[in-house]
């Protein structure tokens, strides 16, 4: 098995952390499109309402005379259209059949609500049918007019998205032709896949930021096996579009769409890039301070029990490999005899991890009596709150490993070191020590990195409480 030497040059932030909070690039054009469509739909629906009131059967309590109900009608109809995704770009906003369905559903709902709101008022069939027919025709017409006007403006070079193409030289012509078919993009630059290599990556993203690139088209061959590149695009606020792609490939957080007749995959950038990570950091700090305040009596009790149980210090500090291969000292309550690390070499033959990367054995003779109890409920991990406070760790993330384990890593394993290590993680809540194959654990860590969100962190924390109380896989 080949080994890899750890080198630390300059400090880099967590993979999920942007250099600063960044508004998604190209957001102004997208907001302008949605606002314009809503404005046109409001005009269309109001016009339909007015015509229905004028040409329908004249009655004393006509809907059109009730301004609050008119406003409610507009809100309901616009909401139904939005929920069906008909304000999205591309073919979605030109889905006329979907528009007919949405408008019809909204007006049936309004008819029902009006009946409950004014059960004794008569609503003529002619008024309702005129309103429905005019609404459908006017909304579809406003979309058609919007599309024609948009195409004309884009032919003049306006309201286009600035994009960058990264693909192999032999595919560049085909991919440019494919992109130009959409008539909404301006290709501002082209590069080969080497621009995403480690040595070139920072310069590439700096160039994209300076050029004001809103979307990047990247061939599948250029991005596969480069999981971390997706996070770089996200934290830069740039939408990533992967093309063309194999039909059996699926990527976390991806959305499928069609570029002409070619299926492509989009990994959208968040509206405010980088904000989630800093919210995570604030959450870590707040929880850490709260835990220290609430559990200080437990910390004191554990410290006394450790001193009474065996000679040695209360805390155990060990070198662990953290973010980007940087070494740091992890804090734990001591659960083993004082010379435990020296005794490990004589126990290597008893290692129960199949591939030998990690070191784990049940009934470890080095563990003290109080240590077994602390490990059973993971209480020995509590001092790592101090590592969280100083920014060396997070509450949730891949567990930091000793140098002995990291030196046995293969190249593909180092993706774990691209994010802040955590006190708990997906690996820990999916079996803890019961997972006896390092590769299985790494897959869980990569799954966490690919699918990371604040909600996922919260679910893992809640699941950790359940796992600890049930003593699942603990030894």
C-alpha positions as CSV (number, residue, x, y, z in Angstrom):
1,X,0.0,0.0,0.0
2,X,1.4,3.4,-1.0
3,X,1.7,6.1,1.6
4,X,1.3,9.8,1.2
5,X,3.4,12.4,3.0
6,X,1.5,15.3,4.6
7,X,2.6,18.7,3.7
8,X,1.1,22.0,4.9
9,X,2.0,25.1,3.0
10,X,-0.4,28.0,3.6
11,X,-3.7,27.8,5.6
12,X,-6.8,27.4,3.5
13,X,-10.4,27.6,4.8
14,X,-12.9,24.8,5.0
15,X,-14.0,23.6,1.5
16,X,-17.6,24.8,2.1
17,X,-16.4,28.3,3.1
18,X,-16.5,31.1,0.6
19,X,-13.8,33.9,0.8
20,X,-16.7,36.2,1.6
21,X,-20.5,36.2,1.5
22,X,-21.3,36.5,-2.2
23,X,-24.7,37.1,-3.9
24,X,-25.3,34.5,-6.6
25,X,-23.9,35.8,-9.9
26,X,-26.5,36.7,-12.5
27,X,-29.2,37.0,-9.9
28,X,-30.4,40.4,-11.1
29,X,-31.4,39.0,-14.5
30,X,-33.2,36.1,-12.9
31,X,-35.1,38.4,-10.5
32,X,-36.0,40.8,-13.4
33,X,-37.4,37.9,-15.4
34,X,-39.6,36.7,-12.5
35,X,-40.8,40.2,-11.6
36,X,-41.7,40.9,-15.2
37,X,-43.6,37.7,-15.6
38,X,-45.6,38.3,-12.4
39,X,-46.3,41.9,-13.5
40,X,-47.6,40.6,-16.8
41,X,-49.7,37.9,-15.2
42,X,-51.3,40.4,-12.8
43,X,-52.2,42.7,-15.7
44,X,-53.7,39.6,-17.6
45,X,-55.7,38.4,-14.7
46,X,-57.0,41.9,-13.7
47,X,-58.0,42.5,-17.4
48,X,-59.9,39.1,-17.4
49,X,-61.6,40.0,-14.1
50,X,-62.7,43.4,-15.5
51,X,-64.1,41.9,-18.8
52,X,-66.0,39.2,-16.9
53,X,-67.6,41.9,-14.7
54,X,-68.5,44.0,-17.8
55,X,-69.9,41.3,-20.1
56,X,-71.2,38.8,-17.5
57,X,-74.7,38.7,-16.1
58,X,-75.2,41.9,-14.1
59,X,-76.0,41.1,-10.4
60,X,-76.0,43.1,-7.2
61,X,-73.1,41.3,-5.5
62,X,-70.7,40.8,-8.3
63,X,-67.2,39.6,-7.4
64,X,-65.6,42.5,-9.3
65,X,-67.1,45.0,-6.9
66,X,-65.2,43.4,-4.0
67,X,-61.6,44.7,-4.2
68,X,-60.3,42.5,-1.3
69,X,-61.5,39.4,-3.2
70,X,-59.8,40.6,-6.3
71,X,-56.5,41.0,-4.5
72,X,-57.0,37.5,-3.0
73,X,-57.6,36.1,-6.5
74,X,-54.4,37.6,-7.8
75,X,-52.3,36.2,-4.8
76,X,-53.9,32.8,-5.2
77,X,-53.4,32.6,-9.0
78,X,-49.8,33.8,-8.9
79,X,-49.0,31.4,-6.0
80,X,-50.4,28.4,-7.9
81,X,-48.5,29.4,-11.0
82,X,-45.3,29.7,-8.9
83,X,-45.8,26.4,-7.1
84,X,-46.1,24.6,-10.5
85,X,-42.6,26.1,-11.3
86,X,-43.9,28.2,-14.3
87,X,-41.7,31.2,-13.4
88,X,-38.5,29.1,-13.9
89,X,-36.3,29.8,-16.9
90,X,-36.3,28.0,-20.2
91,X,-39.1,25.5,-21.2
92,X,-40.8,25.8,-17.8
93,X,-42.1,29.3,-18.4
94,X,-43.2,28.3,-21.9
95,X,-45.3,25.4,-20.6
96,X,-48.6,26.6,-21.9
97,X,-50.5,23.5,-20.9
98,X,-49.1,23.8,-17.4
99,X,-50.3,27.5,-17.4
100,X,-53.8,26.4,-18.4
101,X,-53.9,23.9,-15.6
102,X,-52.6,26.4,-13.0
103,X,-55.0,29.1,-14.0
104,X,-57.9,26.7,-14.0
105,X,-57.0,25.2,-10.7
106,X,-56.7,28.7,-9.1
107,X,-60.1,29.8,-10.4
108,X,-61.8,26.6,-9.3
109,X,-60.3,27.2,-5.9
110,X,-61.5,30.8,-5.9
111,X,-65.0,29.7,-6.9
112,X,-65.1,27.4,-3.9
113,X,-63.7,30.1,-1.5
114,X,-66.2,32.7,-2.9
115,X,-69.0,30.3,-2.2
116,X,-67.9,29.9,1.4
117,X,-67.1,33.6,1.7
118,X,-70.5,34.8,0.3
119,X,-72.7,31.7,0.3
120,X,-75.9,33.7,-0.4
121,X,-74.5,35.7,-3.3
122,X,-75.3,34.5,-6.8
123,X,-72.4,34.1,-9.2
124,X,-73.5,33.7,-12.8
125,X,-72.1,31.0,-15.0
126,X,-71.4,33.5,-17.8
127,X,-69.3,35.7,-15.4
128,X,-67.2,32.7,-14.3
129,X,-66.7,31.2,-17.8
130,X,-65.7,34.6,-19.3
131,X,-63.3,35.1,-16.4
132,X,-61.8,31.7,-16.8
133,X,-61.5,31.9,-20.6
134,X,-60.0,35.3,-20.6
135,X,-57.6,34.5,-17.9
136,X,-56.2,31.5,-19.8
137,X,-56.0,33.4,-23.1
138,X,-54.4,36.5,-21.6
139,X,-51.8,34.7,-19.4
140,X,-50.7,32.5,-22.3
141,X,-50.6,35.6,-24.6
142,X,-48.4,37.5,-22.1
143,X,-46.0,34.6,-22.0
144,X,-45.8,34.4,-25.8
145,X,-45.2,38.2,-26.0
146,X,-42.6,38.0,-23.2
147,X,-40.7,35.2,-25.1
148,X,-40.7,37.0,-28.4
149,X,-39.5,40.2,-26.8
150,X,-36.8,38.3,-24.8
151,X,-35.5,36.6,-28.0
152,X,-35.3,39.9,-29.8
153,X,-33.4,41.5,-26.9
154,X,-31.0,38.6,-26.7
155,X,-30.3,38.8,-30.4
156,X,-29.2,42.4,-29.7
157,X,-26.8,41.0,-27.0
158,X,-28.9,42.1,-24.0
159,X,-30.0,40.1,-20.9
160,X,-27.6,37.3,-21.6
161,X,-25.7,35.2,-19.1
162,X,-21.9,35.4,-19.1
163,X,-20.6,31.8,-19.2
164,X,-17.2,30.0,-19.2
165,X,-16.6,26.7,-20.9
166,X,-14.2,24.1,-19.5
167,X,-13.8,21.1,-21.8
168,X,-11.3,19.1,-23.8
169,X,-10.0,20.8,-26.9
170,X,-11.5,18.2,-29.2
171,X,-15.0,18.8,-27.8
172,X,-14.9,22.6,-27.7
173,X,-16.5,23.3,-31.0
174,X,-19.4,20.9,-30.4
175,X,-20.0,22.3,-26.9
176,X,-19.9,25.9,-28.1
177,X,-22.4,25.0,-30.8
178,X,-24.6,23.3,-28.2
179,X,-24.5,26.3,-25.8
180,X,-25.2,28.9,-28.6
181,X,-28.4,27.0,-29.5
182,X,-30.0,28.4,-26.3
183,X,-29.5,32.0,-27.4
184,X,-29.2,33.2,-23.9
185,X,-25.5,32.7,-23.1
186,X,-22.4,34.6,-24.1
187,X,-19.2,32.5,-23.9
188,X,-16.6,34.7,-22.4
189,X,-13.8,32.2,-22.1
190,X,-12.7,28.6,-22.8
191,X,-10.2,26.5,-21.0
192,X,-9.2,22.8,-20.9
193,X,-9.8,20.6,-17.8
194,X,-6.3,21.3,-16.4
195,X,-7.5,24.7,-15.2
196,X,-9.4,22.7,-12.4
197,X,-6.2,20.9,-11.2
198,X,-5.0,21.8,-7.8
199,X,-2.1,24.0,-8.9
200,X,-4.4,26.0,-11.3
201,X,-7.7,26.1,-9.4
202,X,-7.3,29.2,-7.3
203,X,-6.2,31.2,-10.4
204,X,-9.1,29.9,-12.4
205,X,-11.7,30.9,-9.9
206,X,-10.1,34.3,-9.4
207,X,-10.3,34.8,-13.1
208,X,-14.0,33.8,-13.2
209,X,-14.8,36.2,-10.4
210,X,-13.0,39.1,-12.2
211,X,-14.8,38.3,-15.5
212,X,-18.2,38.4,-13.8
213,X,-19.0,34.8,-14.9
214,X,-22.5,33.8,-13.9
215,X,-22.5,30.1,-15.1
216,X,-19.8,27.6,-16.0
217,X,-20.3,24.8,-18.5
218,X,-18.0,21.9,-17.7
219,X,-17.7,18.6,-19.5
220,X,-18.2,15.5,-17.4
221,X,-14.7,14.3,-18.1
222,X,-13.3,17.5,-16.7
223,X,-15.2,17.3,-13.4
224,X,-15.7,13.7,-12.4
225,X,-13.6,12.5,-9.5
226,X,-13.2,16.2,-8.5
227,X,-15.9,16.5,-5.8
228,X,-14.3,19.5,-4.3
229,X,-14.6,21.5,-7.5
230,X,-18.4,21.6,-7.2
231,X,-18.1,23.3,-3.8
232,X,-15.7,25.9,-5.3
233,X,-18.3,26.9,-7.8
234,X,-21.0,27.0,-5.2
235,X,-19.0,29.2,-2.8
236,X,-18.1,31.5,-5.7
237,X,-21.9,31.9,-6.4
238,X,-21.5,30.5,-9.9
239,X,-24.0,28.0,-11.3
240,X,-22.3,24.8,-12.5
241,X,-23.7,23.1,-15.6
242,X,-22.2,19.7,-16.5
243,X,-22.4,18.5,-20.2
244,X,-22.8,16.2,-21.9
245,X,-23.2,13.4,-19.4
246,X,-23.7,9.7,-19.1
247,X,-27.4,8.8,-18.6
248,X,-26.6,6.6,-15.6
249,X,-24.7,9.2,-13.7
250,X,-26.3,11.2,-10.9
251,X,-24.6,13.7,-8.6
252,X,-25.8,15.0,-5.2
253,X,-27.8,18.3,-5.3
254,X,-28.1,18.1,-9.1
255,X,-31.0,19.1,-11.3
256,X,-31.5,17.6,-14.8
257,X,-32.3,19.9,-17.7
258,X,-32.1,19.8,-21.5
259,X,-29.7,21.8,-23.6
260,X,-31.2,21.5,-27.0
261,X,-31.7,17.7,-27.3
262,X,-28.8,16.9,-24.9
263,X,-29.5,15.9,-21.2
264,X,-27.3,17.9,-18.9
265,X,-26.9,18.3,-15.2
266,X,-26.9,21.5,-13.2
267,X,-25.5,22.0,-9.7
268,X,-27.0,25.4,-8.7
269,X,-25.2,28.0,-6.6
270,X,-27.0,29.2,-3.5
271,X,-28.6,32.6,-3.6
272,X,-26.1,33.9,-0.9
273,X,-22.9,31.9,-1.3
274,X,-20.9,31.2,1.9
275,X,-23.6,32.3,4.3
276,X,-24.5,28.7,5.3
277,X,-21.0,28.0,6.4
278,X,-20.7,31.1,8.6
279,X,-24.2,30.3,10.1
280,X,-22.7,26.8,10.9
281,X,-19.7,28.4,12.6
282,X,-21.9,30.7,14.7
283,X,-24.1,27.7,15.6
284,X,-21.0,25.8,16.6
285,X,-19.8,28.7,18.8
286,X,-23.2,29.2,20.4
287,X,-23.7,25.5,21.2
288,X,-20.2,25.1,22.5
289,X,-20.5,28.0,25.0
290,X,-23.9,26.7,26.1
291,X,-22.6,23.1,26.6
292,X,-19.7,24.4,28.7
293,X,-22.0,26.4,30.9
294,X,-24.7,23.7,31.3
295,X,-22.3,20.7,31.7
296,X,-19.6,22.2,33.8
297,X,-20.7,20.2,36.9
298,X,-20.5,17.0,34.8
299,X,-17.0,18.0,33.6
300,X,-15.9,18.4,37.2
301,X,-17.5,15.1,38.3
302,X,-15.8,13.2,35.5
303,X,-12.4,14.8,36.3
304,X,-12.7,13.7,39.9
305,X,-13.6,10.1,38.9
306,X,-10.7,9.9,36.5
307,X,-8.2,11.0,39.2
308,X,-9.6,8.5,41.7
309,X,-9.6,5.6,39.2
310,X,-6.0,5.7,37.9
311,X,-2.8,7.8,38.1
312,X,-2.3,10.3,35.4
313,X,-3.7,13.5,34.0
314,X,-7.4,14.2,33.7
315,X,-7.2,15.2,30.0
316,X,-5.6,13.3,27.1
317,X,-4.2,15.4,24.3
318,X,-3.2,13.7,21.0
319,X,-2.0,14.9,17.7
320,X,-4.7,14.6,15.0
321,X,-4.7,15.6,11.4
322,X,-7.3,18.3,10.7
323,X,-8.3,20.7,7.9
324,X,-6.0,20.5,4.9
325,X,-3.6,18.1,6.7
326,X,-2.8,20.6,9.5
327,X,-1.9,18.9,12.8
328,X,-3.6,20.0,16.0
329,X,-4.1,18.7,19.5
330,X,-7.4,17.1,20.2
331,X,-8.8,17.3,23.8
332,X,-10.4,14.2,25.4
333,X,-11.0,12.9,28.9
334,X,-8.3,10.2,29.6
335,X,-9.9,6.7,29.3
336,X,-6.7,4.7,29.1
337,X,-3.6,4.0,31.2
338,X,-1.0,6.7,31.2
339,X,1.4,4.9,28.7
340,X,-1.3,3.7,26.3
341,X,0.3,5.1,23.1
342,X,3.5,3.2,23.8
343,X,1.6,0.0,24.3
344,X,-0.2,0.3,21.0
345,X,2.7,-1.1,19.0
346,X,2.4,-4.4,20.8
347,X,-1.3,-4.6,20.1
348,X,-1.2,-3.9,16.3
349,X,-1.6,-7.7,15.6
350,X,-5.0,-7.5,17.3
351,X,-6.4,-4.7,15.1
352,X,-10.0,-5.5,14.1
353,X,-10.2,-3.0,11.2
354,X,-9.8,-5.2,8.1
355,X,-7.7,-2.9,6.0
356,X,-5.5,-1.7,8.9
357,X,-5.9,2.0,8.2
358,X,-7.6,2.6,11.6
359,X,-6.7,1.0,14.9
360,X,-9.7,-0.5,16.8
361,X,-10.0,-3.5,19.2
362,X,-12.7,-4.6,21.5
363,X,-11.9,-5.1,25.2
364,X,-8.7,-3.0,24.8
365,X,-6.6,-3.8,27.9
366,X,-5.4,-0.3,28.1
367,X,-8.8,1.1,28.9
368,X,-9.4,2.0,32.6
369,X,-12.6,1.1,34.5
370,X,-14.0,4.6,34.4
371,X,-12.7,4.8,30.8
372,X,-15.1,2.0,29.7
373,X,-18.1,3.9,31.1
374,X,-17.0,7.2,29.5
375,X,-16.5,5.5,26.1
376,X,-19.8,3.7,26.4
377,X,-21.7,7.0,26.4
378,X,-19.0,9.0,24.4
379,X,-18.5,11.3,27.4
380,X,-14.7,11.2,26.8
381,X,-15.4,13.4,23.7
382,X,-16.9,16.3,25.7
383,X,-13.6,18.3,26.0
384,X,-13.5,18.6,22.2
385,X,-15.9,21.5,22.7
386,X,-12.7,23.4,23.4
387,X,-11.4,22.5,19.9
388,X,-14.7,23.7,18.4
389,X,-14.4,27.0,20.3
390,X,-10.9,27.8,18.8
391,X,-12.0,26.8,15.2
392,X,-10.0,23.5,14.9
393,X,-13.1,21.4,14.8
394,X,-16.9,21.6,14.2
395,X,-19.7,19.9,16.0
396,X,-20.4,17.8,12.8
397,X,-17.9,16.6,10.3
398,X,-15.5,13.7,9.5
399,X,-13.7,12.5,12.6
400,X,-10.1,13.7,12.8
401,X,-7.7,10.8,12.7
402,X,-4.2,10.3,14.2
403,X,-1.1,10.7,12.0
404,X,-0.6,6.9,12.1
405,X,-3.9,6.4,10.3
406,X,-3.6,9.3,7.8
407,X,-0.2,8.0,6.7
408,X,-1.9,4.9,5.4
409,X,-4.4,7.0,3.3
410,X,-4.7,6.5,-0.4
411,X,-5.0,9.6,-2.5
412,X,-8.8,9.3,-2.8
413,X,-9.1,9.4,1.0
414,X,-7.7,12.9,1.4
415,X,-11.0,14.5,0.4
416,X,-11.9,14.0,4.1
417,X,-9.3,16.6,5.0
418,X,-10.9,19.3,2.8
419,X,-13.5,20.2,5.5
420,X,-13.4,20.9,9.2
421,X,-13.3,17.7,11.3
422,X,-16.2,17.1,13.7
423,X,-17.0,15.7,17.1
424,X,-19.7,13.6,15.4
425,X,-20.5,12.8,11.8
426,X,-22.5,10.6,9.4
427,X,-20.0,7.7,10.0
428,X,-20.6,7.9,13.8
429,X,-24.4,7.8,13.6
430,X,-24.4,5.0,11.0
431,X,-22.7,2.4,13.2
432,X,-19.9,3.9,15.2
433,X,-17.3,1.2,15.9
434,X,-19.4,-1.5,14.3
435,X,-18.1,-0.4,10.9
436,X,-15.0,-2.5,10.5
437,X,-13.9,-1.4,7.0
438,X,-12.3,2.0,6.5
439,X,-13.5,2.3,2.9
440,X,-17.1,2.0,4.2
441,X,-16.5,4.8,6.6
442,X,-14.9,7.0,4.0
443,X,-17.9,6.6,1.7
444,X,-20.1,7.9,4.5
445,X,-17.8,10.9,5.0
446,X,-17.9,11.7,1.3
447,X,-21.6,11.3,1.3
448,X,-21.8,13.9,4.1
449,X,-19.5,16.3,2.2
450,X,-21.4,16.0,-1.0
451,X,-24.8,16.5,0.6
452,X,-23.9,18.9,3.3
453,X,-26.4,21.4,4.6
454,X,-27.4,23.0,7.9
455,X,-30.4,20.7,8.0
456,X,-28.2,17.6,7.6
457,X,-25.9,18.8,10.5
458,X,-29.0,19.2,12.7
459,X,-30.3,15.7,11.8
460,X,-26.9,14.2,12.6
461,X,-26.7,16.0,16.0
462,X,-30.2,14.7,16.9
463,X,-29.3,11.2,15.7
464,X,-26.1,11.3,17.7
465,X,-28.1,11.8,20.9
466,X,-30.2,8.7,20.1
467,X,-27.1,6.6,19.2
468,X,-25.2,7.5,22.3
469,X,-28.2,6.8,24.6
470,X,-28.7,3.4,23.0
471,X,-24.9,2.7,23.2
472,X,-25.0,1.6,19.6
473,X,-21.6,0.3,18.4
474,X,-19.7,1.7,21.4
475,X,-16.6,0.2,22.9
